[in-house]
Tab-separated table of C-alpha atoms in Angstrom:
chain	number	residue	atom	x	y	z
A	1	MET	CA	-0.495	1.183	-2.673
A	2	HIS	CA	-2.597	-1.470	-4.367
A	3	PHE	CA	-2.100	-1.896	-8.120
A	4	ALA	CA	-4.358	-4.137	-10.200
A	5	MET	CA	-3.533	-5.282	-13.729
A	6	LEU	CA	-6.499	-6.655	-15.662
A	7	LEU	CA	-5.966	-9.719	-17.859
A	8	PHE	CA	-8.065	-11.077	-20.739
A	9	PRO	CA	-7.491	-13.604	-23.554
A	10	GLY	CA	-5.331	-12.036	-26.241
A	11	PHE	CA	-3.723	-9.408	-24.011
A	12	GLU	CA	-0.525	-7.906	-25.401
A	13	ALA	CA	2.418	-9.329	-23.451
A	14	LEU	CA	4.493	-6.158	-23.170
A	15	ASP	CA	1.456	-3.976	-22.371
A	16	VAL	CA	1.276	-6.003	-19.167
A	17	PHE	CA	4.890	-6.838	-18.395
A	18	GLY	CA	6.436	-3.466	-19.252
A	19	PRO	CA	4.571	-1.620	-16.485
A	20	LEU	CA	4.841	-4.682	-14.203
A	21	GLU	CA	8.636	-4.726	-14.574
A	22	VAL	CA	8.628	-1.165	-13.211
A	23	LEU	CA	6.372	-2.245	-10.343
A	24	ASN	CA	8.454	-5.338	-9.603
A	25	VAL	CA	11.537	-3.180	-9.084
A	26	LEU	CA	9.508	-0.597	-7.168
A	27	SER	CA	8.175	-3.329	-4.880
A	28	GLU	CA	11.663	-3.904	-3.456
A	29	ARG	CA	11.785	-0.291	-2.257
A	30	LYS	CA	8.191	0.657	-1.466
A	31	GLN	CA	5.366	-1.375	-0.020
A	32	ILE	CA	2.977	-2.159	-2.832
A	33	TYR	CA	0.445	-4.848	-3.503
A	34	LEU	CA	-0.314	-6.247	-6.955
A	35	SER	CA	-3.464	-8.046	-8.069
A	36	LEU	CA	-3.762	-9.725	-11.445
A	37	LEU	CA	-7.497	-9.868	-12.063
A	38	ALA	CA	-9.381	-11.820	-14.726
A	39	SER	CA	-12.792	-13.357	-15.369
A	40	SER	CA	-11.746	-16.605	-13.713
A	41	LEU	CA	-8.670	-18.120	-12.107
A	42	THR	CA	-7.862	-20.047	-15.296
A	43	PRO	CA	-4.470	-19.052	-16.751
A	44	VAL	CA	-4.874	-16.247	-19.285
A	45	SER	CA	-3.138	-16.564	-22.646
A	46	THR	CA	-1.596	-13.952	-24.915
A	47	GLN	CA	-2.908	-16.023	-27.833
A	48	SER	CA	-4.915	-13.726	-30.082
A	49	PRO	CA	-8.533	-14.774	-30.678
A	50	ASP	CA	-8.074	-13.342	-34.192
A	51	PRO	CA	-7.893	-16.211	-36.720
A	52	ALA	CA	-5.717	-14.007	-38.969
A	53	ALA	CA	-3.041	-14.025	-36.289
A	54	ARG	CA	-2.720	-17.794	-36.741
A	55	ARG	CA	-2.318	-17.773	-40.500
A	56	ALA	CA	1.438	-18.255	-40.265
A	57	GLY	CA	0.862	-21.541	-38.415
A	58	SER	CA	2.888	-20.521	-35.381
A	59	ILE	CA	2.563	-21.804	-31.844
A	60	CYS	CA	3.697	-18.910	-29.710
A	61	ALA	CA	1.859	-17.848	-26.570
A	62	GLN	CA	2.354	-17.305	-22.871
A	63	GLU	CA	-0.092	-18.071	-20.072
A	64	VAL	CA	-0.208	-16.040	-16.866
A	65	LEU	CA	-1.977	-16.947	-13.631
A	66	PRO	CA	-4.504	-14.442	-12.257
A	67	THR	CA	-4.449	-13.843	-8.508
A	68	GLY	CA	-8.167	-13.070	-8.298
A	69	THR	CA	-11.385	-12.713	-10.262
A	70	PHE	CA	-13.423	-9.659	-11.178
A	71	ALA	CA	-16.462	-11.047	-9.365
A	72	ASP	CA	-14.629	-11.879	-6.158
A	73	TYR	CA	-12.989	-8.492	-6.109
A	74	LEU	CA	-16.295	-6.642	-6.530
A	75	GLN	CA	-17.892	-8.755	-3.817
A	76	ASP	CA	-15.050	-8.012	-1.407
A	77	ALA	CA	-15.053	-4.302	-2.235
A	78	ARG	CA	-18.810	-4.052	-1.675
A	79	ALA	CA	-18.791	-5.892	1.625
A	80	PRO	CA	-20.459	-3.717	4.288
A	81	ASP	CA	-17.625	-4.248	6.739
A	82	GLY	CA	-15.047	-2.444	4.764
A	83	VAL	CA	-12.884	-1.763	1.818
A	84	LYS	CA	-10.790	-4.915	1.827
A	85	GLY	CA	-8.127	-4.613	-0.795
A	86	ASN	CA	-9.484	-1.533	-2.494
A	87	ILE	CA	-7.579	-0.825	-5.688
A	88	ASP	CA	-5.596	2.400	-5.849
A	89	VAL	CA	-4.302	2.043	-9.407
A	90	LEU	CA	-6.163	0.061	-12.058
A	91	VAL	CA	-4.201	-0.751	-15.228
A	92	VAL	CA	-5.907	-1.969	-18.417
A	93	PRO	CA	-3.629	-3.355	-21.128
A	94	GLY	CA	-4.444	-3.613	-24.824
A	95	GLY	CA	-4.099	-6.407	-27.311
A	96	ALA	CA	-5.966	-8.202	-30.049
A	97	GLY	CA	-8.418	-9.554	-27.467
A	98	THR	CA	-9.940	-6.093	-27.081
A	99	ARG	CA	-11.743	-6.619	-30.396
A	100	TYR	CA	-13.514	-9.801	-29.233
A	101	PRO	CA	-16.623	-9.352	-27.070
A	102	HIS	CA	-16.198	-12.669	-25.259
A	103	ALA	CA	-12.700	-11.582	-24.216
A	104	ILE	CA	-13.228	-7.916	-23.432
A	105	ASP	CA	-16.848	-7.421	-22.342
A	106	PRO	CA	-16.176	-8.720	-18.806
A	107	VAL	CA	-13.284	-6.240	-18.564
A	108	ILE	CA	-15.443	-3.307	-19.682
A	109	GLU	CA	-18.140	-4.343	-17.225
A	110	PHE	CA	-15.595	-4.583	-14.409
A	111	VAL	CA	-14.127	-1.160	-15.209
A	112	ARG	CA	-17.639	0.342	-15.203
A	113	GLY	CA	-18.394	-1.343	-11.891
A	114	ILE	CA	-15.247	-0.286	-10.130
A	115	ALA	CA	-14.159	3.008	-11.682
A	116	PRO	CA	-15.500	5.487	-9.106
A	117	PRO	CA	-13.634	4.335	-5.981
A	118	VAL	CA	-10.355	3.713	-7.819
A	119	LYS	CA	-7.837	6.512	-7.271
A	120	TYR	CA	-6.089	6.169	-10.626
A	121	ILE	CA	-7.119	4.432	-13.842
A	122	MET	CA	-4.533	3.707	-16.516
A	123	SER	CA	-4.443	2.119	-19.924
A	124	VAL	CA	-1.676	0.932	-22.186
A	125	CYS	CA	-1.943	0.821	-25.982
A	126	ASN	CA	-5.474	0.138	-27.233
A	127	GLY	CA	-6.498	-0.538	-23.640
A	128	ALA	CA	-7.585	3.108	-24.002
A	129	GLY	CA	-10.408	1.825	-26.205
A	130	VAL	CA	-11.571	-0.322	-23.297
A	131	LEU	CA	-11.601	2.671	-20.948
A	132	ALA	CA	-13.376	4.708	-23.640
A	133	ARG	CA	-16.088	2.098	-24.068
A	134	ALA	CA	-16.529	1.971	-20.310
A	135	GLY	CA	-17.173	5.735	-20.413
A	136	VAL	CA	-14.192	6.522	-18.207
A	137	LEU	CA	-12.568	8.848	-20.757
A	138	ASP	CA	-15.574	11.038	-21.578
A	139	GLY	CA	-14.453	14.668	-21.691
A	140	ARG	CA	-10.882	13.645	-20.885
A	141	ARG	CA	-7.697	14.051	-22.845
A	142	ALA	CA	-6.332	10.620	-23.695
A	143	THR	CA	-4.008	8.857	-26.101
A	144	THR	CA	-3.653	5.374	-27.549
A	145	ASN	CA	-1.390	3.470	-29.901
A	146	LYS	CA	-0.690	4.898	-33.300
A	147	MET	CA	-1.018	1.903	-35.607
A	148	LEU	CA	-4.642	1.346	-34.541
A	149	TRP	CA	-5.343	5.051	-34.030
A	150	GLY	CA	-8.329	5.299	-36.359
A	151	GLN	CA	-10.248	2.289	-35.134
A	152	THR	CA	-9.565	2.901	-31.443
A	153	THR	CA	-10.465	6.598	-31.400
A	154	ALA	CA	-13.635	5.857	-33.408
A	155	LEU	CA	-14.940	3.833	-30.456
A	156	ARG	CA	-15.963	6.956	-28.548
A	157	GLY	CA	-16.292	10.504	-29.830
A	158	GLU	CA	-16.699	11.974	-26.356
A	159	VAL	CA	-12.962	11.565	-25.695
A	160	ARG	CA	-10.477	14.381	-26.410
A	161	TRP	CA	-7.951	12.180	-28.212
A	162	VAL	CA	-4.366	13.507	-28.231
A	163	ARG	CA	-2.275	12.038	-31.000
A	164	ASP	CA	1.144	13.514	-30.295
A	165	ALA	CA	1.775	11.994	-26.881
A	166	ARG	CA	3.775	9.142	-25.428
A	167	TRP	CA	1.356	9.267	-22.520
A	168	VAL	CA	-1.340	11.626	-21.215
A	169	ALA	CA	-2.283	12.264	-17.591
A	170	ASP	CA	-5.637	14.007	-17.216
A	171	GLY	CA	-6.474	14.137	-13.561
A	172	ASN	CA	-6.546	10.609	-12.224
A	173	VAL	CA	-6.757	9.013	-15.671
A	174	TRP	CA	-3.500	8.078	-17.380
A	175	THR	CA	-3.354	6.662	-20.896
A	176	SER	CA	-0.303	5.660	-22.886
A	177	SER	CA	0.508	5.186	-26.518
A	178	GLY	CA	1.407	1.780	-27.986
A	179	VAL	CA	2.897	-1.197	-26.136
A	180	SER	CA	6.346	0.027	-25.007
A	181	ALA	CA	4.921	3.426	-24.043
A	182	GLY	CA	3.357	1.779	-21.002
A	183	ILE	CA	6.853	1.640	-19.499
A	184	ASP	CA	7.346	5.396	-19.979
A	185	MET	CA	3.940	6.071	-18.450
A	186	MET	CA	4.504	3.895	-15.391
A	187	LEU	CA	7.902	5.485	-14.789
A	188	ALA	CA	6.202	8.910	-14.980
A	189	PHE	CA	3.609	7.725	-12.485
A	190	VAL	CA	6.340	6.519	-10.127
A	191	ARG	CA	8.004	9.913	-10.500
A	192	GLU	CA	4.796	11.733	-9.604
A	193	THR	CA	4.050	9.442	-6.676
A	194	TYR	CA	7.468	8.654	-5.231
A	195	GLY	CA	9.782	11.276	-6.747
A	196	GLU	CA	12.307	11.749	-9.506
A	197	ASP	CA	15.165	9.824	-7.905
A	198	LEU	CA	13.240	6.605	-7.540
A	199	ALA	CA	11.833	6.776	-11.074
A	200	SER	CA	15.234	7.539	-12.595
A	201	GLY	CA	16.812	4.778	-10.529
A	202	ILE	CA	14.328	2.212	-11.809
A	203	ALA	CA	14.825	3.319	-15.442
A	204	GLN	CA	18.565	2.967	-14.891
A	205	GLU	CA	18.249	-0.463	-13.284
A	206	ILE	CA	16.151	-1.836	-16.126
A	207	GLU	CA	18.364	0.000	-18.660
A	208	TYR	CA	15.343	1.552	-20.299
A	209	VAL	CA	15.827	4.685	-22.382
A	210	TRP	CA	12.983	6.527	-20.696
A	211	ASP	CA	11.349	9.423	-22.485
A	212	ARG	CA	11.315	11.467	-19.299
A	213	GLU	CA	9.826	14.647	-20.734
A	214	GLU	CA	7.664	16.216	-18.081
A	215	ASP	CA	4.222	15.832	-19.604
A	216	GLY	CA	4.677	13.039	-22.130
A	217	THR	CA	3.947	15.269	-25.113
A	218	ARG	CA	6.542	13.907	-27.480
A	219	ASP	CA	5.984	10.811	-29.506
A	220	PRO	CA	8.343	9.525	-32.162
A	221	PHE	CA	5.531	7.355	-33.530
A	222	ALA	CA	2.806	10.013	-33.759
A	223	THR	CA	3.273	10.806	-37.429
A	224	ALA	CA	4.597	7.477	-38.636
A	225	ALA	CA	1.363	5.645	-39.292
A	226	LEU	CA	-0.830	8.482	-40.553
B	1	MET	CA	12.118	-21.849	-36.273
B	2	HIS	CA	11.869	-23.164	-32.720
B	3	PHE	CA	12.582	-20.683	-29.920
B	4	ALA	CA	12.859	-21.773	-26.298
B	5	MET	CA	12.774	-19.387	-23.358
B	6	LEU	CA	14.051	-20.851	-20.091
B	7	LEU	CA	12.219	-20.002	-16.871
B	8	PHE	CA	13.356	-20.243	-13.249
B	9	PRO	CA	12.115	-18.864	-9.920
B	10	GLY	CA	13.043	-15.202	-9.655
B	11	PHE	CA	13.368	-14.576	-13.395
B	12	GLU	CA	13.212	-10.907	-14.396
B	13	ALA	CA	9.824	-10.238	-15.994
B	14	LEU	CA	10.979	-7.957	-18.804
B	15	ASP	CA	14.026	-10.123	-19.617
B	16	VAL	CA	11.482	-12.717	-20.680
B	17	PHE	CA	8.569	-10.688	-22.002
B	18	GLY	CA	10.564	-8.071	-23.919
B	19	PRO	CA	12.008	-10.611	-26.368
B	20	LEU	CA	8.756	-12.606	-26.299
B	21	GLU	CA	6.757	-9.538	-27.328
B	22	VAL	CA	8.971	-9.356	-30.427
B	23	LEU	CA	8.401	-13.069	-31.070
B	24	ASN	CA	4.645	-12.798	-30.506
B	25	VAL	CA	4.396	-10.172	-33.248
B	26	LEU	CA	6.802	-12.127	-35.456
B	27	SER	CA	4.675	-15.248	-35.024
B	28	GLU	CA	1.811	-13.619	-36.941
B	29	ARG	CA	4.036	-13.230	-39.997
B	30	LYS	CA	6.474	-16.157	-39.881
B	31	GLN	CA	6.005	-19.711	-38.727
B	32	ILE	CA	7.706	-20.065	-35.385
B	33	TYR	CA	7.319	-22.333	-32.401
B	34	LEU	CA	7.884	-21.239	-28.811
B	35	SER	CA	8.668	-23.452	-25.832
B	36	LEU	CA	8.739	-22.141	-22.280
B	37	LEU	CA	10.917	-24.631	-20.448
B	38	ALA	CA	11.422	-25.024	-16.703
B	39	SER	CA	12.378	-27.652	-14.128
B	40	SER	CA	8.766	-28.742	-13.773
B	41	LEU	CA	5.359	-27.796	-15.118
B	42	THR	CA	4.577	-25.835	-11.948
B	43	PRO	CA	3.951	-22.130	-12.665
B	44	VAL	CA	7.171	-20.150	-12.348
B	45	SER	CA	7.154	-16.929	-10.341
B	46	THR	CA	9.063	-13.693	-10.781
B	47	GLN	CA	9.256	-13.542	-6.983
B	48	SER	CA	12.884	-13.086	-6.000
B	49	PRO	CA	14.314	-15.755	-3.689
B	50	ASP	CA	16.355	-12.913	-2.165
B	51	PRO	CA	14.994	-12.072	1.317
B	52	ALA	CA	16.248	-8.497	0.872
B	53	ALA	CA	13.802	-8.056	-2.000
B	54	ARG	CA	10.947	-8.600	0.440
B	55	ARG	CA	12.048	-6.081	3.014
B	56	ALA	CA	9.531	-3.502	1.820
B	57	GLY	CA	6.725	-5.963	2.642
B	58	SER	CA	5.309	-5.950	-0.878
B	59	ILE	CA	3.270	-8.632	-2.562
B	60	CYS	CA	4.087	-8.230	-6.227
B	61	ALA	CA	4.795	-11.179	-8.481
B	62	GLN	CA	3.630	-12.861	-11.662
B	63	GLU	CA	3.417	-16.567	-12.377
B	64	VAL	CA	3.896	-18.003	-15.859
B	65	LEU	CA	3.058	-21.508	-17.059
B	66	PRO	CA	5.868	-23.534	-18.649
B	67	THR	CA	4.992	-25.549	-21.738
B	68	GLY	CA	7.560	-28.270	-21.051
B	69	THR	CA	10.295	-29.434	-18.709
B	70	PHE	CA	14.043	-29.584	-19.142
B	71	ALA	CA	14.041	-33.354	-18.585
B	72	ASP	CA	11.271	-34.080	-21.067
B	73	TYR	CA	12.910	-31.929	-23.680
B	74	LEU	CA	16.274	-33.657	-23.313
B	75	GLN	CA	14.610	-37.072	-23.461
B	76	ASP	CA	12.757	-36.144	-26.655
B	77	ALA	CA	15.827	-34.607	-28.257
B	78	ARG	CA	17.890	-37.724	-27.515
B	79	ALA	CA	15.319	-40.171	-28.814
B	80	PRO	CA	16.912	-42.375	-31.480
B	81	ASP	CA	14.052	-41.825	-33.892
B	82	GLY	CA	14.656	-38.217	-34.440
B	83	VAL	CA	15.033	-34.655	-33.508
B	84	LYS	CA	11.526	-33.926	-32.291
B	85	GLY	CA	11.239	-30.286	-31.481
B	86	ASN	CA	14.928	-29.498	-31.646
B	87	ILE	CA	15.562	-25.974	-30.414
B	88	ASP	CA	16.956	-23.479	-32.898
B	89	VAL	CA	17.220	-20.487	-30.564
B	90	LEU	CA	17.677	-20.870	-26.810
B	91	VAL	CA	17.088	-17.730	-24.710
B	92	VAL	CA	18.237	-17.466	-21.085
B	93	PRO	CA	16.880	-14.524	-19.092
B	94	GLY	CA	18.433	-13.030	-15.986
B	95	GLY	CA	16.994	-12.077	-12.647
B	96	ALA	CA	17.619	-12.353	-8.938
B	97	GLY	CA	17.060	-16.113	-9.163
B	98	THR	CA	20.394	-16.528	-10.944
B	99	ARG	CA	22.137	-16.072	-7.607
B	100	TYR	CA	20.332	-18.976	-5.937
B	101	PRO	CA	21.610	-22.493	-6.685
B	102	HIS	CA	18.245	-24.169	-6.185
B	103	ALA	CA	16.769	-21.839	-8.803
B	104	ILE	CA	19.544	-21.681	-11.358
B	105	ASP	CA	21.558	-24.929	-11.175
B	106	PRO	CA	18.964	-26.877	-13.216
B	107	VAL	CA	19.145	-24.148	-15.868
B	108	ILE	CA	22.942	-24.300	-16.042
B	109	GLU	CA	22.803	-28.078	-16.265
B	110	PHE	CA	20.212	-27.895	-19.063
B	111	VAL	CA	22.270	-25.353	-21.028
B	112	ARG	CA	25.339	-27.588	-20.690
B	113	GLY	CA	23.346	-30.597	-21.836
B	114	ILE	CA	21.777	-28.974	-24.835
B	115	ALA	CA	24.213	-26.330	-26.044
B	116	PRO	CA	25.935	-28.158	-28.908
B	117	PRO	CA	22.927	-28.929	-31.130
B	118	VAL	CA	21.272	-25.537	-30.586
B	119	LYS	CA	21.799	-23.175	-33.527
B	120	TYR	CA	21.739	-19.962	-31.497
B	121	ILE	CA	22.126	-19.305	-27.782
B	122	MET	CA	21.089	-15.979	-26.318
B	123	SER	CA	21.030	-14.331	-22.936
B	124	VAL	CA	19.407	-11.220	-21.553
B	125	CYS	CA	20.817	-9.208	-18.646
B	126	ASN	CA	22.674	-11.328	-16.100
B	127	GLY	CA	21.484	-14.422	-17.944
B	128	ALA	CA	24.963	-14.004	-19.469
B	129	GLY	CA	26.333	-15.185	-16.127
B	130	VAL	CA	24.333	-18.395	-16.549
B	131	LEU	CA	25.780	-18.984	-20.015
B	132	ALA	CA	29.240	-18.147	-18.660
B	133	ARG	CA	28.933	-20.683	-15.836
B	134	ALA	CA	27.762	-23.284	-18.347
B	135	GLY	CA	31.001	-22.654	-20.273
B	136	VAL	CA	29.176	-21.492	-23.380
B	137	LEU	CA	30.923	-18.102	-23.477
B	138	ASP	CA	34.522	-19.269	-23.133
B	139	GLY	CA	36.664	-17.338	-25.598
B	140	ARG	CA	33.635	-15.412	-26.833
B	141	ARG	CA	32.863	-11.725	-26.771
B	142	ALA	CA	29.822	-11.144	-24.591
B	143	THR	CA	28.051	-8.458	-22.611
B	144	THR	CA	25.740	-8.300	-19.618
B	145	ASN	CA	23.865	-5.720	-17.591
B	146	LYS	CA	25.751	-2.770	-16.215
B	147	MET	CA	24.480	-2.499	-12.649
B	148	LEU	CA	25.690	-6.020	-11.816
B	149	TRP	CA	28.690	-5.829	-14.149
B	150	GLY	CA	31.354	-6.627	-11.565
B	151	GLN	CA	29.721	-9.635	-9.979
B	152	THR	CA	28.511	-11.148	-13.258
B	153	THR	CA	31.782	-10.819	-15.169
B	154	ALA	CA	33.683	-12.230	-12.164
B	155	LEU	CA	31.846	-15.535	-12.646
B	156	ARG	CA	34.106	-16.568	-15.529
B	157	GLY	CA	37.406	-15.052	-16.593
B	158	GLU	CA	37.518	-17.017	-19.849
B	159	VAL	CA	34.929	-14.687	-21.383
B	160	ARG	CA	35.940	-11.615	-23.407
B	161	TRP	CA	33.501	-9.266	-21.677
B	162	VAL	CA	32.517	-6.176	-23.703
B	163	ARG	CA	31.198	-3.352	-21.564
B	164	ASP	CA	30.177	-0.782	-24.157
B	165	ALA	CA	27.501	-2.763	-25.941
B	166	ARG	CA	23.723	-2.896	-25.990
B	167	TRP	CA	24.133	-6.418	-27.330
B	168	VAL	CA	26.953	-8.573	-28.725
B	169	ALA	CA	26.686	-11.255	-31.401
B	170	ASP	CA	29.734	-13.537	-31.527
B	171	GLY	CA	29.013	-16.303	-33.976
B	172	ASN	CA	25.910	-18.122	-32.813
B	173	VAL	CA	26.033	-16.689	-29.296
B	174	TRP	CA	24.117	-13.467	-28.646
B	175	THR	CA	24.208	-11.674	-25.320
B	176	SER	CA	22.467	-8.460	-24.334
B	177	SER	CA	22.933	-5.819	-21.714
B	178	GLY	CA	20.377	-5.228	-18.943
B	179	VAL	CA	16.656	-6.010	-19.034
B	180	SER	CA	15.261	-3.739	-21.798
B	181	ALA	CA	18.287	-4.438	-24.015
B	182	GLY	CA	16.847	-7.892	-24.686
B	183	ILE	CA	14.275	-6.176	-26.913
B	184	ASP	CA	17.005	-4.474	-28.970
B	185	MET	CA	18.873	-7.767	-29.289
B	186	MET	CA	15.839	-9.761	-30.409
B	187	LEU	CA	14.950	-7.109	-32.975
B	188	ALA	CA	18.540	-7.315	-34.274
B	189	PHE	CA	18.210	-11.096	-34.481
B	190	VAL	CA	14.952	-10.775	-36.425
B	191	ARG	CA	16.726	-8.343	-38.749
B	192	GLU	CA	19.573	-10.785	-39.353
B	193	THR	CA	17.235	-13.728	-39.858
B	194	TYR	CA	14.233	-12.229	-41.638
B	195	GLY	CA	15.451	-8.851	-42.901
B	196	GLU	CA	15.371	-5.177	-42.063
B	197	ASP	CA	11.770	-4.502	-43.085
B	198	LEU	CA	10.285	-7.075	-40.764
B	199	ALA	CA	12.445	-5.985	-37.814
B	200	SER	CA	11.654	-2.304	-38.347
B	201	GLY	CA	7.982	-3.111	-38.766
B	202	ILE	CA	7.867	-4.941	-35.448
B	203	ALA	CA	9.695	-2.101	-33.646
B	204	GLN	CA	7.156	0.306	-35.156
B	205	GLU	CA	4.199	-1.853	-34.160
B	206	ILE	CA	5.315	-2.140	-30.551
B	207	GLU	CA	6.359	1.551	-30.582
B	208	TYR	CA	9.779	0.682	-29.254
B	209	VAL	CA	12.618	3.154	-29.784
B	210	TRP	CA	14.978	0.521	-31.086
B	211	ASP	CA	18.704	1.140	-30.953
B	212	ARG	CA	19.124	-0.208	-34.466
B	213	GLU	CA	22.863	0.412	-34.808
B	214	GLU	CA	24.318	-2.367	-36.917
B	215	ASP	CA	26.464	-4.151	-34.353
B	216	GLY	CA	24.988	-3.072	-31.047
B	217	THR	CA	28.133	-1.253	-29.927
B	218	ARG	CA	26.489	1.712	-28.328
B	219	ASP	CA	25.181	1.639	-24.814
B	220	PRO	CA	23.818	4.640	-22.954
B	221	PHE	CA	24.241	2.730	-19.681
B	222	ALA	CA	27.832	1.540	-20.139
B	223	THR	CA	29.445	4.311	-18.142
B	224	ALA	CA	26.638	5.084	-15.738
B	225	ALA	CA	27.270	2.509	-13.048
B	226	LEU	CA	31.078	2.393	-13.029
């Protein structure tokens, strides 16, 4: 199974590395393939493009290396001789970068270009706003993080936003609530795909208190930021 | 406040990026400085050096860029003209790499070389075994992850290992249980350093169900893997 995590400047670190921790452990038991895709092969930083984020004068960022580019992937996928490396599960994280066109527009364009052949599309946190803007969530039930609820859900009225949810699976589209909720969602996806024992075993190994409710409809943060 | 996260081949992704997510949010409110230190400036991979980890035939790893090297840091810190960039909080993650001398010996050597002037030393998961081997935990109360409890605690008998703990703070040495517990520990450290409101606010923002018990002595995983 081929997973692809999309990266962009100002991605939220745990939106990416929570689900990837689950996949890293999974990868020792099941054959999976992970791509980290970005606009270019330049390392991608968590540094927020938002000047307000720098007001405290901190220097605190992490840079991750992509394994491929959006353009190269699309070219490979469209090659007449086959479906080299077709993505099964596309994961879009959130982060402050989602509010900056130069950071996020290439991601939206890529999601639009690739959505149909992908088996599953997922978002973490306000990555749901990226899927919404790409039109992927139209008519779907979906959730997003609670602190930015108003501004993210306002991006697209055609989505059936569900506030009280740690994650929502509507067909092949999975969305999670804020940051840490991406871990719960990915564990639920592992459960659906590979079974309860493997998902529970991974939660145990990473000592994560997984909200394992069947359908994700419980969210301790749903009312907190109203 | 200067935080330094140590990286080595085969580090556990969430051991690093759980605490760093907390610091990334903190960095927008308080002035902090983060170093990511490794043996060299070459990107450091989560790929386990353990051949058994590759048995499933997966390709699933992430590479992170260090911001400095162990050697350069020690040279700067020892310069007669000052304390350029002295580390306040040193964080050592765990991971499969801790079992491979070529991966972990430079980390142990660095911890030994730098421990005295550092204000706080922390570990996540079986990073506690690295601190133990460096002699930093002798006579201290400390915890580590539960799945590898036997082999990690066997590394050093001089440590007062505490099994039933999500994290343990003994003076300036903080250790956490497995993987996700590093998030709980870092939130507790933010609480001690900057106050309850800031720590709770960060937990809320990252929608993490923080085990906020005062002293960390509650661990849902303590009995599971006995």
